[in-house]
Amino acid sequence: MKAPTLRGPFDPGGQPSLTIDNHLHLSLFAWNVSSGLSASKAVLSDVERHRDFWKWPNASKLIRAIEDAGFDSQLQYGMWSGYGGETGWNDAGLDFATAATASAAVTERIGIYSTIHVGYNVSPLFLAKLFSDIDHVSGGRLGVNVVAGQNAVDYAQFGLVGPPTQEIRYAIADEMTTALKLLWTSDEPVDFEGEHFQMYGAQVNPRATSRPRPLLICAASSDIGLDYATRQCDALFVTADDNAVAGYQKKAAKIHAMAAEHGRQVRIAAMCYVVMEESDAKARETTEWMRREIDRGAIETWLTRSGHILNSEVQRVSEGVFGDARASSGVMEDPYLGIGKEHYESLGMGMGAYKLFGSYESIADQLIALYEAGVGQFALSFFDPQRGIQQMRDHVLPILRERGYNRILA
Ligand SMILES: Cc1cc2nc3c(=O)[nH]c(=O)nc-3n(C[C@H](O)[C@H](O)[C@H](O)COP(=O)(O)O)c2cc1C
């Protein structure tokens, strides 16, 4: 069959179901990369717990523990290179296919959400085949987080010059998503003649097990990215600048309106960095310590690689690295690398995620406030995942259940 369209909105068989009433969808996020969202030398106090939890003997326990605790899914962080520094932030990790397949094999209920990059000249057929098989192994629990890569170093690793413009990044994502949806659902071989991808007589067998198809997630933040995500994906990550619930509410309303224009519904998701203790005062003590230990070298690399943050401070050189231009800008002399204390610390402790710091009660209150503001899914990353999962199971989930915000799912 000839592809009926190259771009979204395209939902053959409809969208996957997105909500369960009065239930906060909890995901364990970034468990598959070293240090997760912690760019703090505090991780060196116990590297096995705080940095190397991604290694499979550790990670397999975490994945089983979240299923037992009552989480809803695991969500991987997709990366092809890390940020170095003294801690080797995100320098090592498990890839999107291995992490998802292995997680599927050791669990029975939770969603298996993988993260892929489009833009590195990987064929949709290749990805559709891997994902259909992971969905098969997991019994229909797959979800896919689509990243339109923007990391110049990773484009170079694939032998490409990049990143392309935002328009091109999301045009590639659009075609890739349409092709994946077709391959996952079509009983006939597919001809797809796009600008970025071509396939003739392409088919995967087995097709996706999920009905109508795997859930698609996107963390775009630009308007072009949001346009793509609201046409093609089902769950959208939102970030707000000042950790204020109102910011999430405002963005959620904007995104729902954009999706509605295409006759679609989406779930709003938030990335959260969690440090919890028995009391707010004790949590403050822990976060103060982590703050003092922020890994400046790692933050510097993150800022350089992500490009958009330092663009206003320094002139970007053509290869996508800042090189000498950075030295002359004064940014290097600034203790906060030119982005201000608050932003610097927010990157070091959670890569800009919502900061869920405090006592168990206070964590539950904040989760509920975000849920009431329209956030349906919480991608939680813990400084100490092993302890964090236990704390969620023993303290926070019981509060959420008592207050009617979490159901025990079979
Ligand atoms: C919650 C969240 C999760 C993300 N996960 C990843 C990831 O795993 N890998 C990655 O390369 N980029 C990731 N990103 C980056 C986004 O996909 C996106 O490129 C970024 O927010 C910039 O938006 P834009 O592409 O619309 O410019 C993430 C961003 C957010 C906010």
PDB file of N, CA and C and ligand atoms in Angstrom, residues 29 77-78 115 117 147 150 166 169-170 219-222 237 239 271, ligand 1:
ATOM      1  N   PHE A  29      12.412   7.691  35.923  1.00  0.00           N
ATOM      2  CA  PHE A  29      13.061   8.306  34.744  1.00  0.00           C
ATOM      3  C   PHE A  29      14.587   8.307  34.897  1.00  0.00           C
ATOM      4  N   TYR A  77      16.204   7.639  29.629  1.00  0.00           N
ATOM      5  CA  TYR A  77      16.812   8.862  29.116  1.00  0.00           C
ATOM      6  C   TYR A  77      17.622   8.437  27.896  1.00  0.00           C
ATOM      7  N   GLY A  78      17.420   9.107  26.764  1.00  0.00           N
ATOM      8  CA  GLY A  78      18.123   8.723  25.543  1.00  0.00           C
ATOM      9  C   GLY A  78      19.361   9.573  25.368  1.00  0.00           C
ATOM     10  N   THR A 115      13.394   5.670  24.746  1.00  0.00           N
ATOM     11  CA  THR A 115      13.630   6.995  24.148  1.00  0.00           C
ATOM     12  C   THR A 115      14.538   6.866  22.922  1.00  0.00           C
ATOM     13  N   HIS A 117      16.259   8.781  19.321  1.00  0.00           N
ATOM     14  CA  HIS A 117      16.588  10.012  18.602  1.00  0.00           C
ATOM     15  C   HIS A 117      16.287   9.803  17.136  1.00  0.00           C
ATOM     16  N   VAL A 147      12.794  11.937  20.423  1.00  0.00           N
ATOM     17  CA  VAL A 147      13.640  13.126  20.577  1.00  0.00           C
ATOM     18  C   VAL A 147      14.169  13.537  19.207  1.00  0.00           C
ATOM     19  N   GLN A 150      19.432  17.384  19.101  1.00  0.00           N
ATOM     20  CA  GLN A 150      19.976  18.731  18.901  1.00  0.00           C
ATOM     21  C   GLN A 150      21.413  18.823  19.386  1.00  0.00           C
ATOM     22  N   GLN A 166      15.550  23.701  13.406  1.00  0.00           N
ATOM     23  CA  GLN A 166      14.394  23.158  14.132  1.00  0.00           C
ATOM     24  C   GLN A 166      13.332  22.625  13.158  1.00  0.00           C
ATOM     25  N   ARG A 169      14.593  19.318  11.914  1.00  0.00           N
ATOM     26  CA  ARG A 169      14.575  18.301  12.983  1.00  0.00           C
ATOM     27  C   ARG A 169      13.160  17.744  13.151  1.00  0.00           C
ATOM     28  N   TYR A 170      12.172  18.648  13.174  1.00  0.00           N
ATOM     29  CA  TYR A 170      10.804  18.165  13.431  1.00  0.00           C
ATOM     30  C   TYR A 170      10.111  17.646  12.173  1.00  0.00           C
ATOM     31  N   ALA A 219       9.195  15.477  24.323  1.00  0.00           N
ATOM     32  CA  ALA A 219       9.572  16.514  25.300  1.00  0.00           C
ATOM     33  C   ALA A 219       9.982  17.807  24.605  1.00  0.00           C
ATOM     34  N   ALA A 220       9.419  18.043  23.425  1.00  0.00           N
ATOM     35  CA  ALA A 220       9.743  19.279  22.706  1.00  0.00           C
ATOM     36  C   ALA A 220       9.336  20.495  23.536  1.00  0.00           C
ATOM     37  N   SER A 221      10.060  21.602  23.343  1.00  0.00           N
ATOM     38  CA  SER A 221       9.617  22.805  24.051  1.00  0.00           C
ATOM     39  C   SER A 221       9.414  23.987  23.109  1.00  0.00           C
ATOM     40  N   SER A 222      10.004  23.942  21.929  1.00  0.00           N
ATOM     41  CA  SER A 222       9.823  25.045  20.971  1.00  0.00           C
ATOM     42  C   SER A 222       8.418  24.969  20.363  1.00  0.00           C
ATOM     43  N   PHE A 237       5.892  16.316  27.548  1.00  0.00           N
ATOM     44  CA  PHE A 237       6.567  16.863  28.723  1.00  0.00           C
ATOM     45  C   PHE A 237       6.500  18.372  28.719  1.00  0.00           C
ATOM     46  N   THR A 239       7.930  21.862  30.843  1.00  0.00           N
ATOM     47  CA  THR A 239       8.779  22.419  31.905  1.00  0.00           C
ATOM     48  C   THR A 239       8.359  23.869  32.125  1.00  0.00           C
ATOM     49  N   MET A 271       8.853  16.275  34.275  1.00  0.00           N
ATOM     50  CA  MET A 271      10.078  15.639  34.767  1.00  0.00           C
ATOM     51  C   MET A 271      10.353  16.215  36.157  1.00  0.00           C
TER      52      MET A 271
HETATM   53  C1  LIG B   1      11.482  15.936  30.345  1.00  0.00           C
HETATM   54  C2  LIG B   1      12.443  15.985  29.222  1.00  0.00           C
HETATM   55  C3  LIG B   1      13.042  14.824  28.803  1.00  0.00           C
HETATM   56  C4  LIG B   1      13.940  14.835  27.743  1.00  0.00           C
HETATM   57  N1  LIG B   1      14.553  13.692  27.411  1.00  0.00           N
HETATM   58  C5  LIG B   1      15.551  13.739  26.493  1.00  0.00           C
HETATM   59  C6  LIG B   1      16.328  12.589  26.251  1.00  0.00           C
HETATM   60  O1  LIG B   1      16.128  11.551  26.866  1.00  0.00           O
HETATM   61  N2  LIG B   1      17.313  12.691  25.327  1.00  0.00           N
HETATM   62  C7  LIG B   1      17.580  13.853  24.644  1.00  0.00           C
HETATM   63  O2  LIG B   1      18.509  13.866  23.841  1.00  0.00           O
HETATM   64  N3  LIG B   1      16.836  14.952  24.851  1.00  0.00           N
HETATM   65  C8  LIG B   1      15.846  14.919  25.757  1.00  0.00           C
HETATM   66  N4  LIG B   1      15.109  16.051  26.008  1.00  0.00           N
HETATM   67  C9  LIG B   1      15.248  17.226  25.115  1.00  0.00           C
HETATM   68  C10 LIG B   1      13.959  17.431  24.302  1.00  0.00           C
HETATM   69  O3  LIG B   1      13.648  16.310  23.521  1.00  0.00           O
HETATM   70  C11 LIG B   1      13.990  18.680  23.408  1.00  0.00           C
HETATM   71  O4  LIG B   1      14.942  18.527  22.390  1.00  0.00           O
HETATM   72  C12 LIG B   1      14.295  19.929  24.184  1.00  0.00           C
HETATM   73  O5  LIG B   1      13.325  20.092  25.210  1.00  0.00           O
HETATM   74  C13 LIG B   1      14.351  21.170  23.298  1.00  0.00           C
HETATM   75  O6  LIG B   1      13.115  21.371  22.657  1.00  0.00           O
HETATM   76  P1  LIG B   1      13.037  21.604  21.092  1.00  0.00           P
HETATM   77  O7  LIG B   1      13.553  20.340  20.449  1.00  0.00           O
HETATM   78  O8  LIG B   1      11.579  21.850  20.817  1.00  0.00           O
HETATM   79  O9  LIG B   1      13.920  22.763  20.749  1.00  0.00           O
HETATM   80  C14 LIG B   1      14.224  16.048  27.073  1.00  0.00           C
HETATM   81  C15 LIG B   1      13.627  17.232  27.511  1.00  0.00           C
HETATM   82  C16 LIG B   1      12.754  17.218  28.563  1.00  0.00           C
HETATM   83  C17 LIG B   1      12.116  18.504  29.010  1.00  0.00           C
END
